[in-house]
Amino acid sequence: MLPSSISPPRTDRIALVLVQAGAIAVVLASLPYKPFDLDRYFVPKELVLHVAAAGAALCCLVPRSRLSFARIDWLLIGYIALSAVSALFADNHWLSTRSLAITLSGAALFWIGRVLRRDGLSRPVLWALGLAGAIGAGTALLQAYGVTSEYFSLNRSPGGTFGNRNFMAHLSAIVAPTIIYCGVTTRRSVATLVSGILIAVIAAAEVLSRSRAAWLALLAAAVPLAIVAWITRARWSGRETSQRLVMLAIATVVGIIVALVLPNTLEWNSKSPYLESVRGMVNYQEGSGRGRLVQYTNSLRIMAANPLLGVGPGNWGVEYPRYAQHGDASLSSVDEGMTSNPWPSSDWVAFAAERGAPATVLLVLIFVAFLGLAAWHMRVARGTEGVLSALVLAGTVIITLVVGAFDAVLLTAPPTFFVWLLLGVYSEPVSSSAPRQTMSTGVRRWGPLVVFGLGLLAAGRSAFQMAAMATVTESSRTSALERASLFDPGSYRIHMRLAEAYLNNGRCDRARPQARDARDLYPTAILPRDLLSQCGESSPRPRRQR
């Protein structure tokens, strides 16, 4: 990734600063509003994602009068188009537009990454992502070793500012190859030392996370890439490169040993928690593995019933209870007719159920194309940086595919930010003569306006959600809850709290509209129907799919 001989536009440098700041902010952003256990992490991170993506995209568009598209860009555009159509037909449009906004921001960051690499600004991007990933892992280590904060969650600790140890571990696994790449290819030895510190932090956090998906992903990437690297070692390895790899390997081992030996405040139920996690990496006979199989089977039934467009982005949780049996571990034990999580334990199951078979096939083809690009880059690259960047591209794809097979990854903001930006940087063709189609009509006139409008809608939605959470947390008065419901009309929780408050005050005339709104958001939920029945309004329970 040699620097460009042409000085990039000033606006592109502003875009670089925006994505660098956004990478750090997206891992740290969280709120202290504990009643909103998931959204207090997701919503502020989504706000950062949308602001950084829209701002950087605007900066990249302003000086350009035409856009060029490679084949992979058209696949991505097709996937976005199908996702948008699916969102139009979803039952819960608040969820579908929220999920679609994350997809759009991720696509924008992919194209921004390609622009920045053409500008010769790829290395500052990669260092920022590596540093941000280590900072996120560092917050988990702080929690593991006794630091308390209202911005940390006790559930699924140590998650740090992610609120969940698995989310932290997934992002750490995704960013690990980039940290190694930066440490090996840097021109300064002190930067290799910094990279060693970052990878040690990542390694320690991965061990303490006990995230089997992250461990399996790292193993799945390391084995084939190590074989390819050994076969092609004559093209990239030298004395200095080998020494740096050994140094980073030592740093990784040190991080693992420290995590295993240093006492922490984590209260595992097992005497040998880490060994137990290793043994359970591919266990689908019991526990969470068995629950995943049941969930995947029911989710594929959703896709089979809605093969073309799915049930709409973000709408898996709306439809899943119709297909689940009593006792399904994915169903909430507190709120009957609701799921315990808003998405399934797999990106790919979610995409298939929510967006339909055609969109899912396009997304699979996109990742296959990335692997093809990695192979092509490996073939034509010359020198250490070109060969290793091809290996890291392949590693990033493999890790993303594996962790996404076991949990929600590209459905959430931080991995979306990192993965698509990394893929944009690494996948930009080595040859500037690669075939592309260009578009110039209306680019300078309408491009910035469209990006600004979409960015404003997405960021504004997240900002209003944060305002609603703040309002509810600060006051339980019905006037405050009414104001919060105006800020976030798509919040089932706020509608239900308001309906219950009015019911307790004997105001069924006001409780009914709120209960109806909650029922419309989640038609399978039982609590809104029970509340309506207490106010004398009949609301039959939804039928389950057999």
XYZ file of C-alpha atoms in Angstrom:
546
model
C 0.000 0.000 0.000
C 2.393 2.612 -1.235
C 1.458 6.296 -0.926
C -0.134 7.926 -3.926
C 2.047 10.256 -5.972
C -0.916 12.612 -6.367
C -1.851 14.771 -3.415
C -5.426 13.899 -2.314
C -8.066 16.643 -2.111
C -8.339 18.433 1.214
C -11.877 17.120 1.629
C -10.548 13.540 1.433
C -8.204 14.316 4.321
C -11.194 15.573 6.282
C -12.932 12.289 5.471
C -9.881 10.469 6.851
C -10.122 12.372 10.135
C -13.843 11.622 10.357
C -13.411 7.869 9.961
C -10.442 7.837 12.356
C -12.420 9.686 15.024
C -15.505 7.607 14.245
C -13.608 4.330 14.705
C -12.618 5.273 18.245
C -15.981 6.814 19.089
C -18.003 3.827 17.857
C -16.309 1.462 20.328
C -16.570 3.878 23.257
C -20.061 5.321 22.732
C -22.505 4.122 25.384
C -25.115 5.557 27.726
C -25.802 5.089 31.463
C -29.526 4.416 31.001
C -29.730 0.922 32.492
C -33.460 0.319 31.840
C -32.519 0.195 28.143
C -29.927 -2.554 28.511
C -29.241 -3.224 24.821
C -30.163 0.060 23.197
C -28.005 2.108 25.566
C -25.062 0.572 23.700
C -26.475 0.083 20.214
C -28.149 3.447 19.656
C -25.188 5.777 20.424
C -22.900 3.545 18.370
C -25.357 3.729 15.480
C -25.347 7.516 15.772
C -21.553 7.540 15.472
C -21.714 5.158 12.516
C -24.209 7.327 10.616
C -22.476 10.647 11.352
C -19.036 9.345 10.372
C -20.284 7.563 7.242
C -22.422 10.450 5.993
C -19.833 13.102 6.834
C -16.954 11.241 5.186
C -19.085 10.334 2.155
C -19.982 13.999 1.680
C -16.311 14.959 1.847
C -15.429 12.357 -0.776
C -18.293 13.348 -3.091
C -17.849 17.123 -3.088
C -14.695 17.315 -5.281
C -15.831 14.604 -7.718
C -17.995 14.944 -10.800
C -18.219 11.246 -11.655
C -18.312 7.885 -9.930
C -16.788 4.597 -11.098
C -18.178 1.160 -10.284
C -16.508 -2.238 -10.341
C -18.439 -5.516 -10.480
C -18.450 -5.889 -6.724
C -19.999 -2.427 -6.404
C -22.956 -3.502 -8.534
C -23.448 -6.585 -6.378
C -23.527 -4.338 -3.321
C -25.949 -1.911 -4.972
C -28.225 -4.817 -5.883
C -28.134 -6.079 -2.292
C -29.021 -2.614 -0.975
C -31.874 -2.252 -3.471
C -33.422 -5.592 -2.493
C -33.008 -4.737 1.193
C -34.795 -1.414 0.627
C -37.728 -3.114 -1.119
C -37.906 -5.646 1.700
C -37.985 -2.807 4.245
C -40.989 -1.265 2.483
C -43.062 -4.407 2.998
C -42.004 -5.070 6.608
C -44.571 -5.173 9.422
C -42.467 -2.937 11.683
C -41.117 -0.055 9.607
C -39.288 1.477 12.550
C -37.115 -1.607 12.815
C -36.726 -2.087 9.070
C -35.545 1.471 8.416
C -33.175 1.322 11.377
C -31.585 -1.878 10.080
C -31.487 -0.565 6.511
C -29.708 2.591 7.719
C -26.912 0.455 9.200
C -26.559 -1.326 5.856
C -26.389 1.970 3.947
C -23.771 3.429 6.292
C -21.693 0.264 5.982
C -21.805 0.469 2.182
C -20.801 4.133 2.323
C -17.773 3.251 4.470
C -16.785 0.556 1.974
C -16.656 3.088 -0.843
C -14.918 5.636 1.407
C -12.246 3.048 2.167
C -11.599 2.526 -1.530
C -11.286 6.264 -2.111
C -8.858 6.684 0.773
C -6.684 3.844 -0.460
C -6.516 5.389 -3.933
C -5.441 8.599 -2.193
C -2.591 6.771 -0.470
C -4.230 7.249 2.933
C -4.843 3.590 3.741
C -2.196 3.254 6.447
C -3.640 5.976 8.727
C -7.041 4.299 8.361
C -5.672 0.884 9.317
C -3.761 2.207 12.318
C -6.866 4.026 13.550
C -8.960 0.860 13.267
C -6.303 -1.220 15.020
C -5.987 1.319 17.830
C -9.772 1.610 18.196
C -10.198 -2.160 18.368
C -7.555 -2.401 21.100
C -9.171 0.464 23.021
C -12.482 -1.406 22.945
C -10.755 -4.562 24.172
C -9.025 -2.457 26.822
C -12.354 -1.363 28.296
C -13.256 -5.042 28.683
C -9.959 -5.694 30.478
C -10.650 -2.795 32.819
C -13.993 -4.336 33.711
C -12.456 -7.796 34.130
C -9.873 -6.475 36.577
C -12.280 -4.637 38.826
C -12.975 -1.218 37.305
C -16.658 -0.368 37.673
C -18.627 2.107 35.606
C -22.251 2.864 34.925
C -21.300 2.552 31.256
C -20.442 -1.144 31.739
C -23.015 -3.920 31.915
C -22.834 -6.739 34.460
C -24.609 -9.015 32.005
C -22.247 -10.959 29.734
C -19.178 -9.266 31.205
C -16.448 -8.383 30.469
C -17.955 -6.460 27.586
C -16.633 -3.020 28.507
C -18.289 -0.319 26.446
C -19.813 -2.978 24.154
C -22.105 -4.222 26.925
C -21.474 -7.850 25.926
C -18.232 -9.826 25.929
C -19.108 -11.609 22.685
C -19.529 -8.345 20.773
C -16.178 -7.151 22.074
C -14.495 -10.445 21.152
C -15.947 -10.468 17.628
C -14.628 -7.002 16.844
C -11.260 -7.816 18.412
C -10.961 -10.904 16.215
C -11.867 -8.912 13.098
C -9.253 -6.234 13.761
C -6.423 -8.584 14.868
C -5.050 -9.317 11.342
C -4.893 -5.588 10.617
C -2.874 -4.900 13.766
C -0.402 -7.618 12.738
C -0.229 -6.221 9.212
C 0.497 -2.712 10.473
C 3.194 -3.990 12.832
C 4.948 -6.065 10.177
C 4.884 -3.550 7.311
C 5.613 -0.361 9.239
C 8.734 1.612 8.435
C 9.530 2.339 12.079
C 10.527 -0.193 14.712
C 8.739 1.751 17.441
C 5.480 1.251 15.530
C 6.072 -2.504 15.674
C 6.369 -2.165 19.454
C 3.072 -0.280 19.554
C 1.484 -2.983 17.407
C 2.800 -5.598 19.846
C 1.112 -3.822 22.747
C -2.160 -3.618 20.810
C -2.133 -7.306 19.847
C -1.299 -8.299 23.449
C -4.353 -6.364 24.661
C -6.487 -8.043 21.993
C -5.168 -11.507 22.921
C -5.820 -11.013 26.639
C -9.352 -9.755 26.015
C -10.092 -12.666 23.676
C -9.085 -15.177 26.350
C -11.155 -13.529 29.074
C -14.166 -13.217 26.776
C -14.569 -17.006 26.456
C -16.180 -16.259 23.080
C -16.158 -19.553 21.220
C -17.228 -17.880 17.968
C -14.243 -15.519 18.079
C -11.834 -18.323 18.972
C -13.148 -20.509 16.171
C -12.971 -17.623 13.686
C -9.338 -16.898 14.523
C -8.505 -20.578 14.166
C -10.405 -20.855 10.874
C -8.447 -17.927 9.454
C -5.052 -18.734 10.945
C -4.683 -22.292 9.647
C -5.256 -21.766 5.889
C -3.529 -18.384 5.848
C -0.478 -19.798 7.634
C -0.247 -22.518 4.995
C -0.529 -20.007 2.135
C 1.954 -17.666 3.815
C 4.456 -20.507 4.175
C 4.067 -21.541 0.536
C 4.576 -17.954 -0.684
C 7.213 -16.970 1.907
C 9.833 -16.310 -0.750
C 7.712 -13.404 -2.063
C 7.250 -11.539 1.214
C 9.520 -12.766 3.963
C 12.801 -11.113 4.834
C 14.949 -10.895 7.921
C 13.253 -7.777 9.281
C 9.758 -9.062 8.441
C 10.429 -12.388 10.164
C 11.786 -10.672 13.265
C 8.707 -8.501 13.502
C 6.402 -11.501 13.128
C 8.256 -13.287 15.926
C 7.969 -10.194 18.118
C 4.205 -9.961 17.531
C 3.809 -13.698 18.182
C 5.627 -13.287 21.497
C 3.406 -10.318 22.386
C 0.329 -12.444 21.636
C 1.545 -15.282 23.862
C 2.361 -12.827 26.652
C -1.159 -11.402 26.451
C -2.667 -14.894 26.663
C -0.490 -15.910 29.627
C -1.234 -12.715 31.546
C -4.966 -13.237 31.042
C -4.742 -16.822 32.306
C -2.489 -16.115 35.290
C -3.465 -12.672 36.566
C -6.403 -12.857 39.033
C -9.572 -11.133 37.832
C -13.009 -10.307 39.206
C -14.965 -12.484 36.778
C -17.178 -14.987 38.560
C -17.325 -18.031 36.296
C -19.478 -20.966 37.365
C -16.893 -23.498 36.208
C -13.601 -24.429 37.884
C -11.938 -24.533 34.433
C -13.909 -21.944 32.426
C -11.463 -21.513 29.548
C -10.949 -25.245 29.046
C -14.707 -25.712 29.173
C -15.134 -23.083 26.432
C -12.579 -24.862 24.249
C -14.384 -28.174 24.685
C -17.738 -26.580 23.851
C -16.651 -24.774 20.674
C -18.573 -27.136 18.374
C -21.018 -28.688 20.839
C -24.520 -28.679 19.346
C -25.948 -31.447 21.522
C -26.802 -29.268 24.508
C -26.764 -25.734 25.906
C -26.491 -22.727 23.612
C -25.407 -24.898 20.690
C -28.634 -26.874 20.830
C -30.630 -23.655 21.182
C -28.975 -22.291 18.052
C -30.013 -25.315 15.998
C -33.628 -24.899 17.069
C -33.481 -21.168 16.330
C -31.861 -21.686 12.911
C -34.490 -24.281 11.952
C -37.393 -22.004 12.861
C -35.735 -19.017 11.172
C -35.303 -20.946 7.937
C -39.020 -21.701 8.110
C -39.555 -17.935 8.137
C -37.471 -17.631 4.963
C -39.326 -20.532 3.361
C -42.613 -18.711 3.993
C -41.189 -15.409 2.661
C -38.554 -16.477 0.099
C -38.328 -13.389 -2.124
C -38.141 -10.442 0.267
C -38.120 -11.997 3.726
C -40.003 -10.364 6.594
C -38.053 -7.108 6.392
C -34.693 -5.941 7.801
C -34.715 -5.993 11.587
C -38.065 -7.822 11.705
C -36.840 -11.283 12.728
C -37.889 -10.623 16.339
C -41.323 -9.511 15.172
C -42.051 -12.737 13.282
C -40.055 -15.427 15.091
C -42.598 -16.077 17.908
C -45.133 -17.188 15.282
C -42.847 -20.079 14.342
C -41.402 -20.977 17.759
C -42.732 -23.631 20.115
C -43.287 -23.158 23.826
C -40.022 -23.582 25.683
C -37.884 -22.234 22.820
C -34.790 -20.671 24.409
C -34.990 -17.754 21.962
C -38.295 -16.588 23.439
C -38.395 -14.124 26.304
C -39.164 -15.591 29.707
C -40.496 -12.228 30.888
C -42.526 -10.837 27.982
C -44.615 -13.601 26.398
C -44.756 -13.492 22.620
C -41.436 -11.658 22.347
C -37.894 -12.846 21.671
C -35.142 -12.450 24.258
C -32.886 -10.768 21.661
C -33.889 -8.572 18.702
C -31.903 -10.699 16.229
C -30.959 -14.371 15.836
C -27.598 -15.848 16.792
C -26.316 -15.591 13.224
C -25.944 -12.854 10.635
C -26.647 -15.257 7.812
C -29.802 -16.685 9.336
C -31.001 -13.121 9.932
C -30.258 -12.022 6.375
C -32.039 -15.061 4.933
C -35.136 -14.657 7.118
C -35.330 -10.866 6.953
C -34.223 -10.017 3.411
C -35.069 -13.154 1.468
C -33.081 -15.570 -0.659
C -32.119 -13.211 -3.547
C -30.580 -10.553 -1.265
C -28.791 -13.214 0.783
C -27.354 -14.803 -2.366
C -26.037 -11.393 -3.466
C -24.390 -10.851 -0.091
C -22.774 -14.283 -0.254
C -21.499 -13.476 -3.753
C -20.039 -10.219 -2.431
C -17.966 -12.068 0.162
C -16.974 -14.730 -2.369
C -15.837 -11.866 -4.622
C -13.704 -10.496 -1.772
C -12.008 -13.876 -1.459
C -11.495 -13.870 -5.228
C -9.952 -10.404 -5.021
C -7.634 -11.614 -2.260
C -6.484 -14.495 -4.480
C -5.982 -12.125 -7.439
C -4.046 -9.614 -5.346
C -1.925 -12.476 -4.035
C -1.099 -13.488 -7.583
C -0.185 -10.084 -9.016
C 1.208 -8.304 -5.930
C 4.883 -7.556 -5.654
C 6.656 -7.045 -2.362
C 5.827 -7.650 1.277
C 3.005 -5.120 1.617
C 1.030 -6.319 -1.411
C 1.215 -10.005 -0.529
C 0.424 -9.522 3.157
C -2.478 -7.151 2.436
C -4.010 -9.890 0.261
C -3.629 -12.358 3.125
C -5.201 -9.920 5.570
C -8.132 -9.305 3.209
C -8.779 -13.036 3.099
C -8.377 -13.297 6.874
C -10.815 -10.443 7.500
C -13.415 -12.084 5.261
C -13.016 -15.513 6.872
C -13.238 -14.135 10.421
C -16.303 -12.065 9.539
C -18.016 -15.058 7.955
C -17.324 -17.327 10.920
C -18.291 -14.967 13.751
C -21.330 -13.958 11.698
C -22.351 -17.612 11.525
C -22.651 -17.757 15.324
C -23.848 -14.305 16.356
C -25.107 -10.905 15.234
C -22.137 -9.069 13.723
C -22.969 -7.070 10.602
C -26.376 -6.389 12.143
C -24.729 -4.068 14.680
C -22.873 -0.780 14.261
C -19.242 -1.354 15.404
C -18.501 -4.429 13.257
C -20.343 -2.805 10.343
C -18.053 0.227 10.680
C -14.854 -1.833 10.877
C -15.587 -4.638 8.428
C -16.815 -2.552 5.502
C -14.103 0.082 5.913
C -11.414 -2.622 6.078
C -12.830 -4.401 3.029
C -12.873 -1.124 1.125
C -9.230 -0.426 1.928
C -7.933 -3.936 1.243
C -10.041 -4.772 -1.824
C -9.237 -1.759 -3.980
C -7.724 -3.293 -7.154
C -3.966 -3.260 -7.443
C -4.213 -2.139 -11.054
C -5.799 1.213 -11.810
C -6.730 -0.172 -15.215
C -9.243 -2.644 -13.740
C -12.474 -2.476 -15.812
C -15.091 -0.124 -14.368
C -18.251 1.634 -15.433
C -18.554 5.336 -14.763
C -21.495 7.591 -13.994
C -21.336 11.363 -14.201
C -24.942 12.496 -14.690
C -26.174 14.338 -11.618
C -23.292 13.214 -9.396
C -22.111 16.659 -8.346
C -25.639 18.086 -8.184
C -27.598 15.317 -6.492
C -24.995 13.054 -4.874
C -24.171 15.259 -1.857
C -27.838 16.144 -1.403
C -28.911 12.471 -1.284
C -26.107 11.545 1.114
C -26.865 14.495 3.365
C -30.592 13.692 3.421
C -30.123 10.008 4.203
C -27.448 10.753 6.789
C -29.628 13.340 8.483
C -32.566 10.922 8.682
C -30.438 8.089 10.072
C -28.501 10.203 12.573
C -31.620 12.132 13.560
C -33.467 8.896 14.296
C -30.654 7.733 16.597
C -30.453 11.131 18.306
C -34.197 11.116 19.029
C -33.939 7.583 20.401
C -31.232 8.767 22.788
C -33.405 11.710 23.814
C -36.283 9.309 24.513
C -34.099 7.091 26.701
C -32.841 10.105 28.636
C -36.385 11.382 29.164
C -37.676 8.041 30.464
C -34.687 7.574 32.776
C -34.948 11.039 34.294
C -38.680 10.912 35.086
C -41.497 8.375 35.374
C -44.252 10.973 35.051
C -46.767 10.361 32.299
C -45.966 13.738 30.740
C -42.317 12.680 30.406
C -43.310 9.307 28.963
C -45.606 11.047 26.460
C -42.711 13.234 25.378
C -40.453 10.198 25.079
C -42.996 8.391 22.889
C -42.970 11.397 20.548
C -39.175 11.231 20.371
C -39.231 7.499 19.622
C -42.598 6.287 18.275
C -41.034 2.924 17.449
C -40.228 2.029 21.069
C -42.382 -0.887 22.274
C -41.018 -0.455 25.801
C -42.010 3.205 26.090
C -45.510 2.593 24.717
C -46.028 -0.216 27.241
C -44.759 1.839 30.179
C -47.053 4.657 29.212
C -50.036 2.327 28.759
C -49.414 0.736 32.161
C -49.086 4.161 33.804
C -52.437 5.273 32.389
C -54.076 1.974 33.360
C -52.829 2.332 36.942
C -54.376 5.804 37.000
C -57.706 4.451 35.730
C -57.353 6.194 32.348
C -58.224 3.417 29.900
C -59.128 6.036 27.302
C -55.443 6.946 27.152
C -54.038 3.493 27.861
C -55.725 1.890 24.847
C -53.966 3.925 22.095
C -50.565 3.216 23.643
C -51.307 -0.502 23.992
C -52.518 -0.618 20.381
C -49.296 1.060 19.219
C -47.242 -1.503 21.155
C -49.327 -4.357 19.698
C -48.881 -3.011 16.161
C -45.113 -2.912 16.628
C -45.003 -6.519 17.868
C -48.237 -8.308 16.864
C -47.283 -11.519 18.700
C -46.667 -9.807 22.055
C -49.169 -10.835 24.727
C -48.801 -8.001 27.257
C -50.421 -5.296 25.037
C -53.373 -7.616 24.386
C -53.774 -8.381 28.084
C -53.726 -4.683 28.864
C -56.363 -3.993 26.213
C -58.567 -6.734 27.631
C -58.321 -5.100 31.061
C -59.727 -1.969 29.434
C -62.607 -3.919 27.901
C -61.207 -4.238 24.368
C -61.057 -7.714 22.861
C -57.746 -8.598 21.206
C -57.448 -12.300 20.227
C -54.055 -13.921 20.589
C -52.095 -14.382 17.346
C -51.957 -17.803 15.742
C -48.718 -19.724 15.594
C -47.377 -21.150 12.358
C -47.308 -24.928 12.314
